[in-house]
Coordinates of C-alpha atoms in Angstrom, one line a residue:
X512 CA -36.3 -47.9 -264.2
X513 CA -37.5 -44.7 -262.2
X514 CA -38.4 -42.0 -264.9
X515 CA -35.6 -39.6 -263.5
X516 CA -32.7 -41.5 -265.6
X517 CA -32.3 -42.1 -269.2
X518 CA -30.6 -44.7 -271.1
X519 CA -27.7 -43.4 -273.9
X520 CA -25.8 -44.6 -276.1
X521 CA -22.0 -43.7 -277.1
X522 CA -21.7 -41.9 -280.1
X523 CA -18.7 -41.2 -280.5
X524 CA -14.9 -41.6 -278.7
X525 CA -12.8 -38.7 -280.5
X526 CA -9.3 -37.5 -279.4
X527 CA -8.8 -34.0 -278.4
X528 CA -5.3 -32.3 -277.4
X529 CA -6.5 -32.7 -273.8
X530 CA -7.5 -36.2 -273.6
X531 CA -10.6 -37.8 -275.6
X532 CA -14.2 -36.6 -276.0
X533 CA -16.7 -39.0 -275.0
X534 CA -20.4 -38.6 -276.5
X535 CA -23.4 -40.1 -274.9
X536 CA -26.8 -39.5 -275.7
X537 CA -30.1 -40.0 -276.7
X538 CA -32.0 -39.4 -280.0
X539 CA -32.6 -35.8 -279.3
X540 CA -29.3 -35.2 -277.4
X541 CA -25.9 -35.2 -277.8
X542 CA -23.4 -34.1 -274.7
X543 CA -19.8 -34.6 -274.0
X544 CA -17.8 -36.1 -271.0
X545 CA -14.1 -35.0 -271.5
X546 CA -11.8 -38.1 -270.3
X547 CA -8.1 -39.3 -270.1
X548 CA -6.7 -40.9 -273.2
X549 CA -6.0 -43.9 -271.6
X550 CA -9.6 -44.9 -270.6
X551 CA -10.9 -43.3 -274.1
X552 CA -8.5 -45.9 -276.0
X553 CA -9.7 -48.5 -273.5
X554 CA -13.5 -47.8 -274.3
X555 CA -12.4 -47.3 -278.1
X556 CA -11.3 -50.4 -278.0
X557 CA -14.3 -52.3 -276.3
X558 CA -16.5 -50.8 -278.5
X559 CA -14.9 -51.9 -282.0
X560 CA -14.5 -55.9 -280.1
X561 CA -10.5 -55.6 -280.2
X562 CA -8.9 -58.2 -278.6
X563 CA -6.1 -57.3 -276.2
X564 CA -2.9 -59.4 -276.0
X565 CA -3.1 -59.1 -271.7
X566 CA -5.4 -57.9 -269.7
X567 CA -5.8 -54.5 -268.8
X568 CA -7.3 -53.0 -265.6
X569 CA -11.0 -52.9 -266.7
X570 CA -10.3 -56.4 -267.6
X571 CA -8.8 -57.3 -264.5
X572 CA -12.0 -55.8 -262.8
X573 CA -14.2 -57.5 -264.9
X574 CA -12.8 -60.9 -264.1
X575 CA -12.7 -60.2 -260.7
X576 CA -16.6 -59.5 -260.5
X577 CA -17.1 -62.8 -262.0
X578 CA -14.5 -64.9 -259.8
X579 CA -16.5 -63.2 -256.9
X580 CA -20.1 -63.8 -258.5
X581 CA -21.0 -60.1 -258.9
X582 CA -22.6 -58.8 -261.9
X583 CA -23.1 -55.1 -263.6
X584 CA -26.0 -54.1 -263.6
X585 CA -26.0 -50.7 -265.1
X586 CA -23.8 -47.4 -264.6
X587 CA -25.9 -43.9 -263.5
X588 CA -24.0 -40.6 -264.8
X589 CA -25.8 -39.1 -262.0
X590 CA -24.4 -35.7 -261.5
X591 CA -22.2 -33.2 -262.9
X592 CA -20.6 -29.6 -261.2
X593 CA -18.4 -27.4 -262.8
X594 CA -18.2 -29.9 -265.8
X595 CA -17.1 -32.6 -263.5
X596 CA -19.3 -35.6 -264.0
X597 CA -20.0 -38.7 -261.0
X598 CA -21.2 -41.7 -261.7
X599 CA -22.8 -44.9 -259.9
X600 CA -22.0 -48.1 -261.2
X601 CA -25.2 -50.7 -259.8
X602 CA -23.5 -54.2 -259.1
X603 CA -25.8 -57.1 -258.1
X604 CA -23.7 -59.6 -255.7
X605 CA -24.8 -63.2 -255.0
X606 CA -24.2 -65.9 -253.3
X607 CA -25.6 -69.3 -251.9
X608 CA -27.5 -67.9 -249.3
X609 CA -28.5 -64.4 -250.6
X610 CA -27.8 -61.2 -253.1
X611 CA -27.3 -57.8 -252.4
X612 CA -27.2 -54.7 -254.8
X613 CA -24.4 -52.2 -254.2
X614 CA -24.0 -48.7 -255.6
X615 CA -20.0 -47.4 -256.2
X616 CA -19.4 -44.4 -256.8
X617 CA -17.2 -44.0 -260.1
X618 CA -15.6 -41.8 -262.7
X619 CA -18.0 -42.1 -265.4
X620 CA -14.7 -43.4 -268.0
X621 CA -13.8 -46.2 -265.8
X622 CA -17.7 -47.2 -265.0
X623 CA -18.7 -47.1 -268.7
X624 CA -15.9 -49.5 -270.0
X625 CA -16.3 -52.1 -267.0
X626 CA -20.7 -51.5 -268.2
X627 CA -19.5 -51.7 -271.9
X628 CA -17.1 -55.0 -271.1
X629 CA -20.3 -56.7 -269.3
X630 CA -22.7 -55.4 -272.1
X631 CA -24.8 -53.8 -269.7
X632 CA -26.8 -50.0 -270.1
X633 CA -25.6 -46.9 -269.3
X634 CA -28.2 -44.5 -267.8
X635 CA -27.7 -40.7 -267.2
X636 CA -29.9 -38.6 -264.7
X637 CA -32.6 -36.1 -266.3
X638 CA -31.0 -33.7 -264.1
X639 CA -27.6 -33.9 -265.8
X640 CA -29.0 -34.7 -269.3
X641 CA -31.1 -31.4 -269.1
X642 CA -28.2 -29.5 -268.0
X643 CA -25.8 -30.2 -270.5
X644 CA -25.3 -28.2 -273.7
X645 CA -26.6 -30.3 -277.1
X646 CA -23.9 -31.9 -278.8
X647 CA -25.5 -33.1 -281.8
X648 CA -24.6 -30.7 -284.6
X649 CA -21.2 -30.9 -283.6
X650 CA -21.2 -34.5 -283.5
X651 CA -22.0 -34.5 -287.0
X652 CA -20.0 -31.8 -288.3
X653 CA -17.0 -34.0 -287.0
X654 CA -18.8 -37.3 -288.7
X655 CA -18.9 -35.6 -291.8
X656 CA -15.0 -33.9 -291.8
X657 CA -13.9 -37.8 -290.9
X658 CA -15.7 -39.6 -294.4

């Protein structure tokens, strides 16, 4: 991987009055992607392995990559403007013959839970990661008020 993106993690998924808080990072920094409840609770529950009684829409994509023999490959949060993020997500198609990568653009939600339901990396440009605010304390401080 080109030195210009970073892997991260998710932190944390916390509800806000607006939607949910979604925190990536690394282990020097925290930042936050605001997102729609709906995809949060979807992500939530990915992360904590909940099974779902029927498919939802990021399972319906998921099983459509792998009726048509395309794989994840890993999600870019590649820019951000006026705290509006964009994302890539990198999906490897293949077939008898040959295999092509294709870049999507995305909203970062929807790319990270289709990337967290294929257990593949998220990566975030230096470029975004350096331009977002740190995170961390707060992350903590709301770790702490939750025990």
């Amino acid at each position: 991987m080109q030195n210009d993106v970073i892997e991260v993690a998710i932190k944390g998924v916390m509800p806000t009055s607006n939607g949910c808080a979604l925190f990536l990072g690394t282990e020097e920094k925290t930042f936050i992607i605001y997102i729609d409840n709906q995809v949060g609770n979807t992500i939530s529950l990915i992360i904590n392995g909940v099974e779902r009684e029927r498919p939802i829409t990021h399972d319906l994509i998921h099983s459509i990559f792998i009726a048509l023999g395309t794989s994840v490959q890993r999600v870019i949060i590649n820019d951000v403007k006026d705290r509006t993020f964009f994302a890539r997500l990198i999906l490897k198609m293949k077939n008898e013959i040959d295999q092509k990568i294709c870049e999507i653009d995305a909203r970062p939600s929807d790319a990270i839970a289709i990337a967290l339901q294929a257990e593949r990396p998220i990566f975030v440009t230096r470029k975004v990661l350096e331009a977002e605010e740190d995170m961390s304390e707060l992350l903590q401080r709301i770790l702490k008020e939750q025990e």
